[in-house]
mmCIF file of C-alpha atoms and ligand atoms in Angstrom:
data_model
loop_
_atom_site.group_PDB
_atom_site.id
_atom_site.type_symbol
_atom_site.label_atom_id
_atom_site.label_comp_id
_atom_site.label_asym_id
_atom_site.label_seq_id
_atom_site.Cartn_x
_atom_site.Cartn_y
_atom_site.Cartn_z
ATOM 1 C CA MET A 1 -12.819 -34.108 -26.261
ATOM 2 C CA LEU A 2 -10.268 -31.320 -26.031
ATOM 3 C CA GLY A 3 -8.728 -32.661 -29.238
ATOM 4 C CA GLU A 4 -12.144 -32.665 -30.926
ATOM 5 C CA ALA A 5 -12.746 -29.085 -29.805
ATOM 6 C CA ALA A 6 -9.253 -27.920 -30.836
ATOM 7 C CA VAL A 7 -9.416 -29.361 -34.363
ATOM 8 C CA TRP A 8 -13.078 -28.893 -35.120
ATOM 9 C CA ARG A 9 -13.009 -29.453 -38.910
ATOM 10 C CA PRO A 10 -14.296 -33.012 -39.527
ATOM 11 C CA ASP A 11 -11.880 -33.532 -42.456
ATOM 12 C CA LYS A 12 -8.837 -33.025 -40.202
ATOM 13 C CA PRO A 13 -7.503 -35.743 -37.884
ATOM 14 C CA THR A 14 -8.318 -35.346 -34.227
ATOM 15 C CA PRO A 15 -5.167 -35.099 -32.110
ATOM 16 C CA THR A 16 -4.737 -37.709 -29.409
ATOM 17 C CA ALA A 17 -5.074 -36.704 -25.772
ATOM 18 C CA ASP A 18 -1.286 -36.804 -25.398
ATOM 19 C CA GLN A 19 -0.777 -34.614 -28.486
ATOM 20 C CA VAL A 20 -3.292 -31.979 -27.503
ATOM 21 C CA LEU A 21 -2.094 -31.851 -23.903
ATOM 22 C CA ALA A 22 1.470 -31.335 -25.161
ATOM 23 C CA ASP A 23 0.366 -28.170 -26.971
ATOM 24 C CA PRO A 24 0.283 -25.252 -24.503
ATOM 25 C CA ARG A 25 -2.309 -23.399 -26.622
ATOM 26 C CA TYR A 26 -4.805 -26.133 -25.819
ATOM 27 C CA ALA A 27 -3.462 -27.747 -22.648
ATOM 28 C CA MET A 28 -4.375 -24.631 -20.675
ATOM 29 C CA TYR A 29 -8.026 -25.514 -21.122
ATOM 30 C CA LEU A 30 -7.626 -28.696 -19.044
ATOM 31 C CA ALA A 31 -4.248 -28.635 -17.266
ATOM 32 C CA GLY A 32 -4.525 -29.288 -13.554
ATOM 33 C CA TRP A 33 -8.224 -30.157 -13.729
ATOM 34 C CA PRO A 34 -10.053 -29.714 -11.443
ATOM 35 C CA ARG A 35 -8.937 -26.256 -10.355
ATOM 36 C CA HIS A 36 -11.146 -24.254 -8.013
ATOM 37 C CA GLY A 37 -14.172 -23.115 -10.048
ATOM 38 C CA ASP A 38 -13.737 -25.649 -12.849
ATOM 39 C CA TYR A 39 -16.990 -27.286 -13.897
ATOM 40 C CA GLY A 40 -17.865 -29.749 -16.619
ATOM 41 C CA LEU A 41 -20.466 -32.174 -17.904
ATOM 42 C CA VAL A 42 -19.910 -35.424 -19.783
ATOM 43 C CA ALA A 43 -22.484 -37.154 -21.983
ATOM 44 C CA GLU A 44 -22.047 -40.912 -21.849
ATOM 45 C CA ARG A 45 -23.539 -44.054 -23.301
ATOM 46 C CA ASP A 46 -21.208 -47.058 -23.262
ATOM 47 C CA GLY A 47 -18.373 -44.521 -23.071
ATOM 48 C CA PRO A 48 -18.008 -40.758 -23.485
ATOM 49 C CA LEU A 49 -20.028 -39.097 -26.291
ATOM 50 C CA GLY A 50 -19.337 -35.467 -25.542
ATOM 51 C CA ALA A 51 -18.252 -32.981 -22.935
ATOM 52 C CA ALA A 52 -18.650 -29.322 -22.112
ATOM 53 C CA TRP A 53 -16.678 -27.541 -19.454
ATOM 54 C CA TYR A 54 -15.588 -24.136 -18.272
ATOM 55 C CA ARG A 55 -12.863 -22.554 -16.219
ATOM 56 C CA THR A 56 -11.736 -19.042 -15.396
ATOM 57 C CA TYR A 57 -8.447 -17.545 -16.538
ATOM 58 C CA THR A 58 -6.321 -14.572 -15.591
ATOM 59 C CA GLU A 59 -5.175 -11.461 -17.428
ATOM 60 C CA ALA A 60 -1.678 -12.991 -17.364
ATOM 61 C CA SER A 61 -2.664 -16.448 -18.609
ATOM 62 C CA HIS A 62 -5.687 -17.026 -20.772
ATOM 63 C CA GLY A 63 -6.949 -18.555 -23.986
ATOM 64 C CA TYR A 64 -8.660 -17.237 -27.073
ATOM 65 C CA GLY A 65 -12.120 -16.443 -25.670
ATOM 66 C CA PHE A 66 -11.040 -14.563 -22.548
ATOM 67 C CA ILE A 67 -12.984 -11.444 -21.634
ATOM 68 C CA SER A 68 -12.411 -11.062 -17.883
ATOM 69 C CA GLU A 69 -11.214 -12.953 -14.822
ATOM 70 C CA ASP A 70 -14.737 -13.484 -13.459
ATOM 71 C CA VAL A 71 -16.186 -14.836 -16.718
ATOM 72 C CA PRO A 72 -15.401 -18.509 -17.415
ATOM 73 C CA GLU A 73 -14.607 -19.603 -20.946
ATOM 74 C CA LEU A 74 -16.330 -22.729 -22.164
ATOM 75 C CA SER A 75 -15.120 -25.601 -24.323
ATOM 76 C CA ILE A 76 -17.372 -28.184 -25.926
ATOM 77 C CA ALA A 77 -17.151 -31.197 -28.219
ATOM 78 C CA VAL A 78 -19.178 -34.218 -29.252
ATOM 79 C CA VAL A 79 -17.601 -37.263 -30.914
ATOM 80 C CA VAL A 80 -17.887 -37.086 -34.717
ATOM 81 C CA SER A 81 -20.116 -40.149 -34.969
ATOM 82 C CA ARG A 82 -22.738 -38.672 -32.625
ATOM 83 C CA ARG A 83 -23.013 -35.065 -33.803
ATOM 84 C CA HIS A 84 -26.323 -33.493 -34.905
ATOM 85 C CA GLU A 85 -28.349 -35.532 -32.405
ATOM 86 C CA GLY A 86 -28.898 -32.759 -29.898
ATOM 87 C CA ILE A 87 -26.154 -33.850 -27.479
ATOM 88 C CA GLY A 88 -24.160 -30.637 -27.885
ATOM 89 C CA ARG A 89 -27.167 -28.400 -27.371
ATOM 90 C CA ARG A 90 -28.120 -30.259 -24.202
ATOM 91 C CA LEU A 91 -24.588 -30.044 -22.809
ATOM 92 C CA LEU A 92 -24.450 -26.341 -23.641
ATOM 93 C CA VAL A 93 -27.824 -25.491 -22.097
ATOM 94 C CA ASP A 94 -27.017 -27.461 -18.940
ATOM 95 C CA LEU A 95 -23.602 -25.808 -18.661
ATOM 96 C CA ILE A 96 -25.161 -22.348 -18.970
ATOM 97 C CA THR A 97 -27.654 -23.282 -16.241
ATOM 98 C CA ALA A 98 -24.807 -24.471 -14.008
ATOM 99 C CA SER A 99 -22.801 -21.277 -14.549
ATOM 100 C CA ILE A 100 -25.783 -19.179 -13.496
ATOM 101 C CA ALA A 101 -26.355 -21.366 -10.424
ATOM 102 C CA HIS A 102 -22.695 -20.887 -9.525
ATOM 103 C CA GLY A 103 -23.132 -17.121 -9.683
ATOM 104 C CA TYR A 104 -21.069 -16.280 -12.743
ATOM 105 C CA PRO A 105 -22.167 -13.106 -14.551
ATOM 106 C CA ALA A 106 -21.535 -14.509 -18.029
ATOM 107 C CA LEU A 107 -19.828 -17.193 -20.093
ATOM 108 C CA SER A 108 -17.481 -16.612 -23.002
ATOM 109 C CA LEU A 109 -16.069 -18.718 -25.817
ATOM 110 C CA SER A 110 -14.030 -18.520 -28.979
ATOM 111 C CA VAL A 111 -15.304 -19.954 -32.248
ATOM 112 C CA ASN A 112 -13.867 -19.924 -35.742
ATOM 113 C CA GLY A 113 -16.012 -17.873 -38.118
ATOM 114 C CA ASP A 114 -16.398 -20.928 -40.374
ATOM 115 C CA ASN A 115 -17.499 -23.269 -37.583
ATOM 116 C CA PRO A 116 -21.243 -24.037 -37.792
ATOM 117 C CA ALA A 117 -21.241 -24.280 -34.005
ATOM 118 C CA ARG A 118 -21.571 -20.482 -34.093
ATOM 119 C CA GLY A 119 -25.261 -20.881 -34.956
ATOM 120 C CA LEU A 120 -25.734 -23.160 -31.962
ATOM 121 C CA TYR A 121 -24.155 -20.580 -29.671
ATOM 122 C CA GLU A 122 -26.273 -17.757 -31.063
ATOM 123 C CA SER A 123 -29.429 -19.837 -30.596
ATOM 124 C CA VAL A 124 -28.783 -20.036 -26.837
ATOM 125 C CA GLY A 125 -27.988 -16.349 -26.443
ATOM 126 C CA PHE A 126 -24.298 -15.891 -27.165
ATOM 127 C CA VAL A 127 -23.433 -12.729 -29.055
ATOM 128 C CA PRO A 128 -20.175 -11.943 -30.864
ATOM 129 C CA VAL A 129 -18.167 -9.228 -29.140
ATOM 130 C CA GLU A 130 -14.747 -9.274 -30.779
ATOM 131 C CA LYS A 131 -13.018 -10.751 -33.799
ATOM 132 C CA GLN A 132 -9.459 -12.053 -33.401
ATOM 133 C CA GLY A 133 -8.050 -13.279 -36.668
ATOM 134 C CA SER A 134 -10.541 -15.779 -38.042
ATOM 135 C CA SER A 135 -12.219 -16.407 -34.689
ATOM 136 C CA TRP A 136 -14.988 -14.679 -32.813
ATOM 137 C CA THR A 137 -15.140 -14.174 -29.080
ATOM 138 C CA MET A 138 -18.751 -14.601 -27.998
ATOM 139 C CA VAL A 139 -20.415 -13.822 -24.665
ATOM 140 C CA ARG A 140 -23.645 -14.859 -23.037
ATOM 141 C CA HIS A 141 -24.701 -12.792 -20.043
ATOM 142 C CA ALA A 142 -26.468 -14.581 -17.204
ATOM 143 C CA ALA A 143 -29.167 -11.920 -16.899
ATOM 144 C CA GLN A 144 -30.840 -12.587 -20.233
ATOM 145 C CA SER A 145 -33.861 -14.667 -21.116
ATOM 146 C CA ASN A 146 -32.807 -16.896 -24.064
HETATM 147 C C1 COA B 1 -20.291 -27.985 -31.841
HETATM 148 C C2 COA B 1 -20.748 -29.341 -31.379
HETATM 149 C C3 COA B 1 -20.287 -29.560 -29.936
HETATM 150 C C4 COA B 1 -22.260 -29.405 -31.417
HETATM 151 O O1 COA B 1 -22.662 -30.654 -30.896
HETATM 152 P P1 COA B 1 -23.844 -31.468 -31.605
HETATM 153 O O2 COA B 1 -24.218 -32.571 -30.665
HETATM 154 O O3 COA B 1 -23.445 -31.837 -32.974
HETATM 155 O O4 COA B 1 -24.958 -30.349 -31.664
HETATM 156 P P2 COA B 1 -26.515 -30.538 -31.735
HETATM 157 O O5 COA B 1 -26.863 -31.839 -32.366
HETATM 158 O O6 COA B 1 -27.054 -30.276 -30.377
HETATM 159 O O7 COA B 1 -26.890 -29.399 -32.754
HETATM 160 C C5 COA B 1 -27.184 -28.137 -32.334
HETATM 161 C C6 COA B 1 -26.989 -27.159 -33.470
HETATM 162 O O8 COA B 1 -25.628 -27.084 -33.832
HETATM 163 C C7 COA B 1 -25.527 -26.643 -35.193
HETATM 164 N N1 COA B 1 -24.359 -27.318 -35.721
HETATM 165 C C8 COA B 1 -23.300 -27.625 -34.966
HETATM 166 N N2 COA B 1 -22.342 -28.201 -35.715
HETATM 167 C C9 COA B 1 -22.815 -28.269 -36.952
HETATM 168 C C10 COA B 1 -22.277 -28.753 -38.172
HETATM 169 N N3 COA B 1 -21.053 -29.271 -38.259
HETATM 170 N N4 COA B 1 -23.023 -28.652 -39.287
HETATM 171 C C11 COA B 1 -24.249 -28.114 -39.232
HETATM 172 N N5 COA B 1 -24.801 -27.631 -38.095
HETATM 173 C C12 COA B 1 -24.097 -27.703 -36.970
HETATM 174 C C13 COA B 1 -26.822 -26.941 -35.859
HETATM 175 O O9 COA B 1 -27.317 -25.693 -36.277
HETATM 176 C C14 COA B 1 -27.713 -27.490 -34.751
HETATM 177 O O10 COA B 1 -28.904 -26.800 -34.726
HETATM 178 P P3 COA B 1 -30.330 -27.563 -34.743
HETATM 179 O O11 COA B 1 -30.387 -28.300 -33.425
HETATM 180 O O12 COA B 1 -31.311 -26.467 -34.843
HETATM 181 O O13 COA B 1 -30.260 -28.465 -35.934
HETATM 182 C C15 COA B 1 -20.195 -30.483 -32.271
HETATM 183 O O14 COA B 1 -20.597 -30.232 -33.605
HETATM 184 C C16 COA B 1 -18.677 -30.610 -32.223
HETATM 185 O O15 COA B 1 -18.132 -31.309 -31.383
HETATM 186 N N6 COA B 1 -17.973 -29.939 -33.144
HETATM 187 C C17 COA B 1 -16.519 -30.042 -33.221
HETATM 188 C C18 COA B 1 -15.869 -29.375 -32.055
HETATM 189 C C19 COA B 1 -16.231 -27.909 -31.980
HETATM 190 O O16 COA B 1 -16.381 -27.242 -32.996
HETATM 191 N N7 COA B 1 -16.321 -27.419 -30.741
HETATM 192 C C20 COA B 1 -16.607 -26.040 -30.511
HETATM 193 C C21 COA B 1 -15.389 -25.221 -30.686
HETATM 194 S S1 COA B 1 -15.776 -23.514 -30.448
#
C-alpha cells in the first residue's frame, strides 16, 4: 500500500514492498511501525484492498506533508483493481474520525497537484495550505463540520 501511495500514477509500475522500504523518502512513513501514536485502518476482502494510516513526525525528521509535530500526516492507497468503489473515501472518513477521537487537532497530507485524490480530500474538508514543487500540503482541522 505504501508503494501504491508513493507511485500513484496508474500507468507507472508499483514498487514492491522491499523496493519502497529501501527508499528513505518513503520508508519513513512506515519504518518501525507501530510507533507510539501510529494508527491505521486496512480494508480487506480475501486479502488487503486498501489502507490508510497516520503518524506524527518531528521538525528534524519528516515527510512531504509535515506541518507540525502534533499534527499527524496521513497516507492512503487502494489497490488499482478496486479503486472508485468508495473504499478510499470510507478509509479516509474513518481515519479522520479516529484522529479526532485520539485528540489530534488536525491531519495533514501531501498530494501531487495532478492527482485526482485531491478532490477526495477537499470533499472531506482538507484545504491546501502550501505548495512544494508539484505537490500540495493540505490540512483538515478537527474543529470543522465537513
Ligand atoms: C486516492 C485513492 C486512495 C482513493 O481511493 P478510492 O477507493 O479509489 O476512492 P473512492 O472510490 O472512495 O472515491 C472517492 C473520490 O476520489 C476521487 N478520485 C480518486 N482517485 C481518482 C481517480 N484516479 N480518478 C478520478 N477520481 C478519483 C473521485 O472524485 C471520488 O469521488 P466520488 O466518490 O464523488 O466519485 C485511490 O485512488 C488510490 O489508491 N490512488 C493511488 C494512491 C494515491 O494517490 N494515494 C494518495 C497519495 S496523496
